[in-house]
Tab-separated table of C-alpha atoms and ligand atoms in Angstrom:
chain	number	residue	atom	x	y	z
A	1	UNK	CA	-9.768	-46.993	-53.637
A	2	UNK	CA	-12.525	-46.354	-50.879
A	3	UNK	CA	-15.034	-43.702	-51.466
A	4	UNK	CA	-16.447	-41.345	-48.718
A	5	UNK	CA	-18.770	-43.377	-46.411
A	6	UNK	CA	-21.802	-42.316	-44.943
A	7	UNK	CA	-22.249	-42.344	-41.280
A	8	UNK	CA	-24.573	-45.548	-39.929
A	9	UNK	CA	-26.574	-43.468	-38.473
A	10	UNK	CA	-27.903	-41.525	-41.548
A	11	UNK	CA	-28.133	-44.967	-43.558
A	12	UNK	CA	-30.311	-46.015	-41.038
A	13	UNK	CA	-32.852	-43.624	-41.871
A	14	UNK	CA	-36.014	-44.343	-44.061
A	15	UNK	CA	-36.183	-41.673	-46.115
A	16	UNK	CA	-39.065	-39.514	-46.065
A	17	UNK	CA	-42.301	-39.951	-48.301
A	18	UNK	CA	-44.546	-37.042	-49.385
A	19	UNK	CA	-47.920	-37.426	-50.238
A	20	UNK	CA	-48.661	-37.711	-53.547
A	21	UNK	CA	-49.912	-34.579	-55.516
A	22	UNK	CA	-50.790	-36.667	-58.845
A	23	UNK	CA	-52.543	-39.698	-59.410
A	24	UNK	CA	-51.081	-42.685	-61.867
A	25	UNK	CA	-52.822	-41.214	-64.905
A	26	UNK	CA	-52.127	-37.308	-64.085
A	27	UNK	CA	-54.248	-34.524	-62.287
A	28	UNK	CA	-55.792	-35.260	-59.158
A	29	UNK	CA	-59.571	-34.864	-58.450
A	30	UNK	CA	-58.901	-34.202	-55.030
A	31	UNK	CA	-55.789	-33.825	-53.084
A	32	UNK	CA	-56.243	-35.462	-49.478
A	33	UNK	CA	-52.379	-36.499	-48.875
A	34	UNK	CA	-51.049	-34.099	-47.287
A	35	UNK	CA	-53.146	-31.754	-44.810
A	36	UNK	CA	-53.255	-28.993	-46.850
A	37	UNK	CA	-55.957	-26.339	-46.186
A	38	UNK	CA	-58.490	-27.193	-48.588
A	39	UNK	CA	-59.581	-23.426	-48.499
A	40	UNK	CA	-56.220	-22.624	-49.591
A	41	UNK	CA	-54.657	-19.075	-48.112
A	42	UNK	CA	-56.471	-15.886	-46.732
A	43	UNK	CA	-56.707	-12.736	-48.943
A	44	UNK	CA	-54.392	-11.087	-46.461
A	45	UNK	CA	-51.543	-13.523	-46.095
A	46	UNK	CA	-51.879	-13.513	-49.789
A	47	UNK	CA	-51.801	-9.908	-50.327
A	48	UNK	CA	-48.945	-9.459	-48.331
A	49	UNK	CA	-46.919	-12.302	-50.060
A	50	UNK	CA	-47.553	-10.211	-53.473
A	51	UNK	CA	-46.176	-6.901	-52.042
A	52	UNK	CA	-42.915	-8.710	-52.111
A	53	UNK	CA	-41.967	-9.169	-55.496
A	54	UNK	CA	-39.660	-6.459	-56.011
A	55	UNK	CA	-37.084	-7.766	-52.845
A	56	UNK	CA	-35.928	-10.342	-54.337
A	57	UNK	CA	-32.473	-10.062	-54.430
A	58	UNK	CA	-31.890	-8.904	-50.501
A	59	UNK	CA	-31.508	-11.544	-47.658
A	60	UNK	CA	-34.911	-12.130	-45.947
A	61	UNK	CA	-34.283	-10.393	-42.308
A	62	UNK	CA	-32.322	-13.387	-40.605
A	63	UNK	CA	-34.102	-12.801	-37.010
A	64	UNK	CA	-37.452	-12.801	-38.555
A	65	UNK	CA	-37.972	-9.727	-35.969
A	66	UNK	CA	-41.627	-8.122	-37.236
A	67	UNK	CA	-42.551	-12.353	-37.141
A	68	UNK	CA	-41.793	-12.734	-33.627
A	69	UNK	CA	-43.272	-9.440	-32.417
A	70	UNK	CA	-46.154	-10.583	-33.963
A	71	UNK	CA	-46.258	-13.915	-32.824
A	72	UNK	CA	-46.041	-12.640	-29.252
A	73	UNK	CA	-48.345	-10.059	-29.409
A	74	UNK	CA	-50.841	-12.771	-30.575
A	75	UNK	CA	-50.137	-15.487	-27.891
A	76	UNK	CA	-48.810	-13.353	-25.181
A	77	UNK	CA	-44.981	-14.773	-25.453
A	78	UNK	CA	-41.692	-13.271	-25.117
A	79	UNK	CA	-40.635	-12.386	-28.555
A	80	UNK	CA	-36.824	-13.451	-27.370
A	81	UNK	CA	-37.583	-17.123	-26.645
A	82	UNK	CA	-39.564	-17.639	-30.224
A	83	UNK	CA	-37.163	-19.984	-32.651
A	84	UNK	CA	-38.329	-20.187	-36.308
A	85	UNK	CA	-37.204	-22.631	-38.572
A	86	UNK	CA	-37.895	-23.420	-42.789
A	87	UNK	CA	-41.143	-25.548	-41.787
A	88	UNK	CA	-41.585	-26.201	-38.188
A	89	UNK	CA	-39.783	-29.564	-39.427
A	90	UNK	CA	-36.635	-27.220	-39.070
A	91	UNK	CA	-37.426	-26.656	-35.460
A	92	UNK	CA	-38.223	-30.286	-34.702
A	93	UNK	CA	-34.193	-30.811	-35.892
A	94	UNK	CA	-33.097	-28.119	-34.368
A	95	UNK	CA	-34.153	-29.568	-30.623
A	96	UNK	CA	-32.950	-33.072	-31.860
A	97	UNK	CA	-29.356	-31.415	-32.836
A	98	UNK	CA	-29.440	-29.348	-29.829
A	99	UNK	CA	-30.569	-32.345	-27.198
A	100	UNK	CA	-29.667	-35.448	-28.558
A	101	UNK	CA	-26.473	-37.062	-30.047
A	102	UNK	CA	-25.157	-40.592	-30.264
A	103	UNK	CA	-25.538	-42.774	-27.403
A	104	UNK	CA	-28.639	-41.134	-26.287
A	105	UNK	CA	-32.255	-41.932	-26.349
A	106	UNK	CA	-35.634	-39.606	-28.209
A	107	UNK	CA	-38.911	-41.210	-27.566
A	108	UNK	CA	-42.100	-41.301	-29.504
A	109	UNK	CA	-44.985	-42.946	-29.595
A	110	UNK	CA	-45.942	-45.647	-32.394
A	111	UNK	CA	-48.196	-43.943	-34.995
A	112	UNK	CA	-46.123	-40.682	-34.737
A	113	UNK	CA	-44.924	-38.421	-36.787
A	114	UNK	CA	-42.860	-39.501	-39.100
A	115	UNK	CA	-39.902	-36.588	-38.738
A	116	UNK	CA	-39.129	-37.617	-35.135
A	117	UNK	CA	-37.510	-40.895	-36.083
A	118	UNK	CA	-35.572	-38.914	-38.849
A	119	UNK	CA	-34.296	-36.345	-36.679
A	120	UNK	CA	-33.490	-38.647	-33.863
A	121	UNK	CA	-31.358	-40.399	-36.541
A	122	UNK	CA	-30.079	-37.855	-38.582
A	123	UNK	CA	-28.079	-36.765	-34.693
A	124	UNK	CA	-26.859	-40.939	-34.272
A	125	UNK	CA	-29.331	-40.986	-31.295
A	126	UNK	CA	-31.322	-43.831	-30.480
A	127	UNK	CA	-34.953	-44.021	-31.357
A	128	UNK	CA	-37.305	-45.611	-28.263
A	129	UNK	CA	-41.088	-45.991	-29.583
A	130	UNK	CA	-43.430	-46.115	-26.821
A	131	UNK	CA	-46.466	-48.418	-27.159
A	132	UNK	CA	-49.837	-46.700	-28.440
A	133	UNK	CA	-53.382	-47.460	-26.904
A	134	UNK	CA	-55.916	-47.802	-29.553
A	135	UNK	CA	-53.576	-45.623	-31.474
A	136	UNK	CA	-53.322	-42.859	-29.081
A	137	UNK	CA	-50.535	-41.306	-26.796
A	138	UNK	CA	-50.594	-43.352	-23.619
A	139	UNK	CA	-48.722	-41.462	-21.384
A	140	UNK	CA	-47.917	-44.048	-19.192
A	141	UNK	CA	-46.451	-45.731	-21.619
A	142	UNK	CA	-44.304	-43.176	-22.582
A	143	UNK	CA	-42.993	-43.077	-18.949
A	144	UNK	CA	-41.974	-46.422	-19.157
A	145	UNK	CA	-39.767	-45.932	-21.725
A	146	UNK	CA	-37.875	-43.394	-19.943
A	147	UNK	CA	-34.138	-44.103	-18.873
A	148	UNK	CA	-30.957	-42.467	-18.113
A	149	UNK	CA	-30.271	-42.076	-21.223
A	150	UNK	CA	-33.397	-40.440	-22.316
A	151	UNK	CA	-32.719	-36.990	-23.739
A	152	UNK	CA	-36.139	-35.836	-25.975
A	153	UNK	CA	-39.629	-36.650	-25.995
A	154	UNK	CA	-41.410	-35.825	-29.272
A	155	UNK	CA	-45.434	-36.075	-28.850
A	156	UNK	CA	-47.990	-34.558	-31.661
A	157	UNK	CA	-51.061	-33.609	-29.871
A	158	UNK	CA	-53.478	-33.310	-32.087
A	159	UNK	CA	-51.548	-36.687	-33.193
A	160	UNK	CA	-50.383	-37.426	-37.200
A	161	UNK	CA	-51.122	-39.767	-38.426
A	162	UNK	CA	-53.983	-40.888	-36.061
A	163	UNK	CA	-55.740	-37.332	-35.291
A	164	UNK	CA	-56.056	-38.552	-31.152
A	165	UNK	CA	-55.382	-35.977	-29.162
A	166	UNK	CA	-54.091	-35.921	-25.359
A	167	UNK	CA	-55.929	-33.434	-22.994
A	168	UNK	CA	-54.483	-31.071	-21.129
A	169	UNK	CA	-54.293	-33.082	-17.877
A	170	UNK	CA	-52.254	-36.098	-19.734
A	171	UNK	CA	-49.948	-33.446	-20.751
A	172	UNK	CA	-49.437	-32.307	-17.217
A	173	UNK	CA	-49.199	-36.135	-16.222
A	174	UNK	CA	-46.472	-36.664	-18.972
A	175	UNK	CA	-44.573	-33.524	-18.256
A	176	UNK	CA	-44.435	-34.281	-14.153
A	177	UNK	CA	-43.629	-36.806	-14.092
A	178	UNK	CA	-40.592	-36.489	-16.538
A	179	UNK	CA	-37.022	-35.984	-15.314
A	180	UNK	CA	-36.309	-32.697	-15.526
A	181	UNK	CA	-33.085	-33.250	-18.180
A	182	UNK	CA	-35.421	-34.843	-20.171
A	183	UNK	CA	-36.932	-32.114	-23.353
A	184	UNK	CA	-40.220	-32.444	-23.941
A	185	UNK	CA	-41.202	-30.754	-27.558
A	186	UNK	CA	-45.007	-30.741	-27.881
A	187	UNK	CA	-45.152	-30.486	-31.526
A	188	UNK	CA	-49.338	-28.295	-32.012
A	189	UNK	CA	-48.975	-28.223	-35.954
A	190	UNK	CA	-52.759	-28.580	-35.592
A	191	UNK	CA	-53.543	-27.047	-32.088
A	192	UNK	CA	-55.392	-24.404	-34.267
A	193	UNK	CA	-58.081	-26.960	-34.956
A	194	UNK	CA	-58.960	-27.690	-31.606
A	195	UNK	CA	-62.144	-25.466	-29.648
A	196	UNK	CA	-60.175	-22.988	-27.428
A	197	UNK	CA	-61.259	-25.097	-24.363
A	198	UNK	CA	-59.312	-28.550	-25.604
A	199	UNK	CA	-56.221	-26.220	-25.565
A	200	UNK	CA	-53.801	-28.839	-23.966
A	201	UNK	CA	-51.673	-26.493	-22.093
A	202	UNK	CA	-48.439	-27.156	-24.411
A	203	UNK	CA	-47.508	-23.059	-24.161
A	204	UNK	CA	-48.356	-22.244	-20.885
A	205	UNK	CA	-45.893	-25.372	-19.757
A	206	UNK	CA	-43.524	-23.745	-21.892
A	207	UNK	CA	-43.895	-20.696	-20.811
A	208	UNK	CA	-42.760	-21.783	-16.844
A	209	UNK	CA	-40.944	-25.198	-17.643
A	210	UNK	CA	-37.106	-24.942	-19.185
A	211	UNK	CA	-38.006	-28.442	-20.171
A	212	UNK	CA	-40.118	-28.048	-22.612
A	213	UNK	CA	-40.641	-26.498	-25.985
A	214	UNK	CA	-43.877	-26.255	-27.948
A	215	UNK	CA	-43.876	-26.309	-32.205
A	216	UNK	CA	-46.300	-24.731	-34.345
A	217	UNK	CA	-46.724	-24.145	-37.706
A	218	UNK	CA	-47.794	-21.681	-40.549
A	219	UNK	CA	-48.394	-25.166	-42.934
A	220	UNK	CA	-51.832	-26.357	-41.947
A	221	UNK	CA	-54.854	-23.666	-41.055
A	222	UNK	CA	-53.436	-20.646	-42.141
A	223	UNK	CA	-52.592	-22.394	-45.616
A	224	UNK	CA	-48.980	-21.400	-46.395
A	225	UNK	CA	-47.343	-24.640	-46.725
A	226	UNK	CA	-45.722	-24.074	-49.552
A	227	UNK	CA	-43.465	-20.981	-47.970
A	228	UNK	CA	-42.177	-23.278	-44.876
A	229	UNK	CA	-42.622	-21.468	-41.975
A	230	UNK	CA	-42.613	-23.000	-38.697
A	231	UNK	CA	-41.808	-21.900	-35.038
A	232	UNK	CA	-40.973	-22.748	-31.648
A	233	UNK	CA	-41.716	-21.721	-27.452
A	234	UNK	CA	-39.199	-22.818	-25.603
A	235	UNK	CA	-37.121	-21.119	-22.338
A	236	UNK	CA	-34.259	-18.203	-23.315
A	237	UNK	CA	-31.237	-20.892	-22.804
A	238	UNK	CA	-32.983	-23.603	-25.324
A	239	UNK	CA	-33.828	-21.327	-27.848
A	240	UNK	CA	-30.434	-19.872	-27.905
A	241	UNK	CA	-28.812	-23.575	-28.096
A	242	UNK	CA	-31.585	-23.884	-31.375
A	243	UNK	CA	-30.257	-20.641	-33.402
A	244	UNK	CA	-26.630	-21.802	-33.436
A	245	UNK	CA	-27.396	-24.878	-35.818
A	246	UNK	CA	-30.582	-22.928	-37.494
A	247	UNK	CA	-30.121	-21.838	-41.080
A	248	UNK	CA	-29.302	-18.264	-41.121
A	249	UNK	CA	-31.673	-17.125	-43.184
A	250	UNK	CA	-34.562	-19.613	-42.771
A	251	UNK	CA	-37.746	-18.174	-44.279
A	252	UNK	CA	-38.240	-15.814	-46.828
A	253	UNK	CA	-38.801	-12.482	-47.070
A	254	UNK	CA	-42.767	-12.964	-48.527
A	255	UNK	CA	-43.000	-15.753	-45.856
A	256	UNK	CA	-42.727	-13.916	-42.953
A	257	UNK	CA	-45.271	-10.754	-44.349
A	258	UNK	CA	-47.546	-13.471	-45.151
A	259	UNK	CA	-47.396	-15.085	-41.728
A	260	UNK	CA	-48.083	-12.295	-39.732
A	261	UNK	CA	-50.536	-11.280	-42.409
A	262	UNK	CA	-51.934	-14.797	-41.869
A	263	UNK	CA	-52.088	-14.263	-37.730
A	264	UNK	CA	-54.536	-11.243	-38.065
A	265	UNK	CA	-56.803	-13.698	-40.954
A	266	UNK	CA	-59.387	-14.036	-38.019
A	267	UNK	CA	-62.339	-15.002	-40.245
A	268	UNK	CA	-60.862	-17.335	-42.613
A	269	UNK	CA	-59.209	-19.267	-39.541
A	270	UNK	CA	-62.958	-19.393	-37.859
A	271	UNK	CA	-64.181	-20.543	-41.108
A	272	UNK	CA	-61.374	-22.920	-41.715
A	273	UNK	CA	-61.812	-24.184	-38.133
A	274	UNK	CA	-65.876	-24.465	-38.576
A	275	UNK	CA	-65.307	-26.144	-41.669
A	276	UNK	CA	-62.991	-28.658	-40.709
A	277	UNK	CA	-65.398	-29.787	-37.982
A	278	UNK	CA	-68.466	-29.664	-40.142
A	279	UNK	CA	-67.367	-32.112	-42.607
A	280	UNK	CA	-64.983	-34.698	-40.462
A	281	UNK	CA	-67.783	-34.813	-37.949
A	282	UNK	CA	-69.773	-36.101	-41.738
A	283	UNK	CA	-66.959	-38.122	-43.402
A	284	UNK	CA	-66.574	-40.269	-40.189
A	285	UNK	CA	-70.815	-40.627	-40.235
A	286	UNK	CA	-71.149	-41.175	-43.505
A	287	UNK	CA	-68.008	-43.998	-43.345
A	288	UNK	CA	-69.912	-45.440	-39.858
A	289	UNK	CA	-72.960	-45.988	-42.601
A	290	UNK	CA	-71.125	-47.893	-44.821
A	291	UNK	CA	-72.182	-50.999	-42.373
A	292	UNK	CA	-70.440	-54.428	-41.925
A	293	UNK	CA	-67.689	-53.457	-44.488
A	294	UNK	CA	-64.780	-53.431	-41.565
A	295	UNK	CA	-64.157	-49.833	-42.035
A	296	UNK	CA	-63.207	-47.873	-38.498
A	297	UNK	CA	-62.365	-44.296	-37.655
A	298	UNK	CA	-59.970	-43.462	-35.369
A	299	UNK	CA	-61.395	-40.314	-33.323
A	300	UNK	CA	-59.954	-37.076	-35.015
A	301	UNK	CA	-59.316	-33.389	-33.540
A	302	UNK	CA	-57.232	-32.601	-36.376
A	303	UNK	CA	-57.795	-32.086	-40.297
A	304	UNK	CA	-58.324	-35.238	-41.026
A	305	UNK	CA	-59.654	-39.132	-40.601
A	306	UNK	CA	-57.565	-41.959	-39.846
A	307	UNK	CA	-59.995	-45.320	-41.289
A	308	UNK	CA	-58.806	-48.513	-40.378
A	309	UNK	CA	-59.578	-51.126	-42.936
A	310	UNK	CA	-60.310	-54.505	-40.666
A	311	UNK	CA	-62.656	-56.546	-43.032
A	312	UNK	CA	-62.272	-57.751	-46.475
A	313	UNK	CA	-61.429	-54.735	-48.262
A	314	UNK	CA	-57.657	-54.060	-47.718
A	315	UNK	CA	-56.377	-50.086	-47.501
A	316	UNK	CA	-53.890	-50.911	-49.946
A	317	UNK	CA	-56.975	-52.079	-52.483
A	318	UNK	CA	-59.086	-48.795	-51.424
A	319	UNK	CA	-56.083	-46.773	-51.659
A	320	UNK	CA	-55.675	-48.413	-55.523
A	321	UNK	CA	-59.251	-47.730	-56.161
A	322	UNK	CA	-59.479	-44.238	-54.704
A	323	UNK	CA	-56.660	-43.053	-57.122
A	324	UNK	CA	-57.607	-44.769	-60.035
A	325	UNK	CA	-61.464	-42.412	-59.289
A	326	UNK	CA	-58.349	-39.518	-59.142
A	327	UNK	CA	-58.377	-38.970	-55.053
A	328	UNK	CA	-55.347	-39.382	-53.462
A	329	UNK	CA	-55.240	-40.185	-49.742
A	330	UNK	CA	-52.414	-41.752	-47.732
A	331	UNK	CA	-51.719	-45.139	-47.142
A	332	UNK	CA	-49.247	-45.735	-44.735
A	333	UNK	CA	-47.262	-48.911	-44.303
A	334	UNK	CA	-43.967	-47.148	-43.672
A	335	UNK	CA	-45.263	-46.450	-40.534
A	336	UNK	CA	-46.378	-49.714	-39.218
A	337	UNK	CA	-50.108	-48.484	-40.798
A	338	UNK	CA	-50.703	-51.262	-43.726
A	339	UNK	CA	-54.319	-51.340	-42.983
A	340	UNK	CA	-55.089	-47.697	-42.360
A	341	UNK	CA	-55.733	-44.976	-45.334
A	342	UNK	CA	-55.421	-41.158	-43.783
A	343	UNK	CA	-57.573	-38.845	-45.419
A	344	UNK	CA	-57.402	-34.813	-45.259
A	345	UNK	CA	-60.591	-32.967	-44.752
A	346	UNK	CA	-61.426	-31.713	-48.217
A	347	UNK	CA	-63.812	-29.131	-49.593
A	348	UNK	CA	-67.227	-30.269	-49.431
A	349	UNK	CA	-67.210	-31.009	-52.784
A	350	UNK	CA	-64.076	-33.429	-52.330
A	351	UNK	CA	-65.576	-34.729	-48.966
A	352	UNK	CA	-68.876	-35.520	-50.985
A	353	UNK	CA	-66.856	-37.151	-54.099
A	354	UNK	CA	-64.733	-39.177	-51.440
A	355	UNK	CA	-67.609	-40.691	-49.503
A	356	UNK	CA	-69.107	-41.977	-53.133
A	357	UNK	CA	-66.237	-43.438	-54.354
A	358	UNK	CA	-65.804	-45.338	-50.913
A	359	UNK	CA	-69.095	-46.153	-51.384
A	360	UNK	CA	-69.017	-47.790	-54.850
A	361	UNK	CA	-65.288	-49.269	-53.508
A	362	UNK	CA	-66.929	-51.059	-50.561
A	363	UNK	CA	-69.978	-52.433	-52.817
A	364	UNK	CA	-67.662	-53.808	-55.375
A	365	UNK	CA	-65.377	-55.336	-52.383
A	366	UNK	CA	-68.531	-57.394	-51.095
B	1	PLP	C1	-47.555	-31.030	-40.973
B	1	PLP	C2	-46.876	-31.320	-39.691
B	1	PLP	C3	-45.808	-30.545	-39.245
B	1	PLP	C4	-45.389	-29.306	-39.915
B	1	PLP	O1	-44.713	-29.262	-40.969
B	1	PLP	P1	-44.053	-27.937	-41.535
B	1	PLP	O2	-42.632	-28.323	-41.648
B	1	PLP	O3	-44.263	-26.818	-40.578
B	1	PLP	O4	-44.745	-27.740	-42.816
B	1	PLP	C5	-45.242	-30.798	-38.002
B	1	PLP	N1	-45.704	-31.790	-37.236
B	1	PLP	C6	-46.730	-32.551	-37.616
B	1	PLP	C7	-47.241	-33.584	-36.688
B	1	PLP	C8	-47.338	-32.350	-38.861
B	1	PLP	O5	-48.338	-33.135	-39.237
């Protein structure tokens, strides 16, 4: 007898891998895996989330209408073209399963994200990973990838893993000098940590181009990861092709008070933002002090430090030692990042505890 067989394409995939939330021996000190807001959620997103309790058992409203009024209002956008998705992972599949299918070609850069080789998959497309430059988006690079058979280009900017981020005029570049079949999704899930003056231009192109559409998310600064809510920008014919393969009813009731809640949070974003750059402009000091011990940052505009072990103390060691002291970073050899440990911005208190036990790691290493 032969059982049902999974299509190559999905076997192909690498399945996904979380950060960690425990260490080996149980409750974490501090949880720098995942980009979480260390300042968890504002009192208004979280007020609103608690009004919800008693509408439970109705369907959430399935075009998330009060969510995209309000997400237009605050961007100036046309609440029509706005996609929303569980996660703004939803969206990123959604433009793969509306733009891409077998025989064609999705770039991204090395040291991406690692949903854009999933999604490319998950459609039997074929992933094309453009060469980095000091683990940044070279543009040019990109460019040279491109063939007829080019469909998508994913680019992060404020990148993850690596935190490098592409200004506006290498967005430009990239986007004019793309074919205009070609997609380009610039996925911002941490555009809110950047000054208002690096904004890289992602929505404005969208606004104008039909070629591009711009992601965003509810998961990072406003600190509502756990209710997966994510959205899109893109022109009135792409969005349309996105909400026939969306899931109808894609983010909860609670979830969508709490995001808009979370939109009019001014002060705790401020705060989140000025606290974000207080203490990763102090990490990446305080590692730069730790001298000859081969330890390198990788410039960051997002919420948190790529550090580059290149002397005697391996990541995978550090990574070891860090979690055995109960912090949890992430190490990253999946993605071709065996000697690099990514660490979220904590609370200061985390931050503090971090740079000790890195401290105490590298003296033991030499
Ligand atoms: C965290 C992250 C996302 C967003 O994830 P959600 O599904 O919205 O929680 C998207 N892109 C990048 C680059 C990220 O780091």
């Amino acid at each position: 007898m032969t059982a049902p067989k999974p299509k190559d394409w999905i076997m192909a995939i690498a399945p996904y891998v979380p950060g960690r939330s425990t260490t080996d021996s149980g409750a974490p000190v501090a949880k720098l895996s995942s980009n979480e807001n260390p300042l968890g959620t504002s009192p208004e997103a979280q007020a609103a989330f608690s009004k919800h309790v008693g509408d439970l058992s109705r369907y959430p409203d399935a075009s998330a209408a009060e969510l995209r009024a309000a997400l237009a209002a605050y961007h100036d956008l046309d609440p029509a073209r706005i996609i929303y998705g569980t996660g703004s992972d939803e969206v990123l599949h959604l433009a793969a399963g509306a733009y891409a299918g077998p025989g064609d070609e999705v770039i991204f850069v090395r040291y991406g994200f690692s949903v854009y080789e999933i999604a490319t998959r998950r459609v039997g497309a074929h992933p094309v990973v453009a060469p980095d430059k000091d683990h940044a988006t070279d543009v040019d690079a990109i460019l040279a990838c491109v063939t007829e058979r080019t469909r998508i280009v994913f680019i992060a900017n404020p990148n993850n893993p690596t935190g490098t981020y592409a200004p506006r005029g290498e967005i430009l570049r990239l986007h004019a000098n793309l074919p205009s079949d070609v997609m380009l999704v610039i996925d911002q899930a941490y555009s809110e940590y950047l000054m208002p003056e690096e904004d890289d231009g992602g929505l404005d192109l969208a606004r104008h181009a039909p070629n591009v559409i711009v992601t965003r998310t509810f998961s990072k600064i406003h600190g509502l990861a756990a209710e997966r809510i994510g959205w899109g920008y893109g022109s009135a014919e792409a969005v349309a092709a996105m909400h026939r393969i969306r899931a109808p009813f894609c983010i909860t009731t609670a979830g969508q008070q709490a995001a808009i809640a979370a939109l009019g949070a001014t002060d705790f974003i401020e705060h989140s933002r000025a606290h974000n750059i207080k203490w990763r402009t102090w990490l990446a000091g305080e590692i730069a002090k730790l001298g000859n011990a081969g330890l390198r940052v990788v410039p960051s505009h997002a919420n948190f430090l790529l550090v580059l072990f290149e002397g005697a103390l391996t990541a995978e060691v550090a990574y070891h030692q860090l979690m055995e002291r109960g912090i949890i970073v992430r190490w990253l050899p999946g993605q071709g990042l065996a000697n690099g440990l990514r660490m979220t911005i904590g609370t200061e208190a985390e931050t503090r505890t971090l740079v000790e036990a890195l401290r105490a790691i590298v003296a033991d290493a030499v």
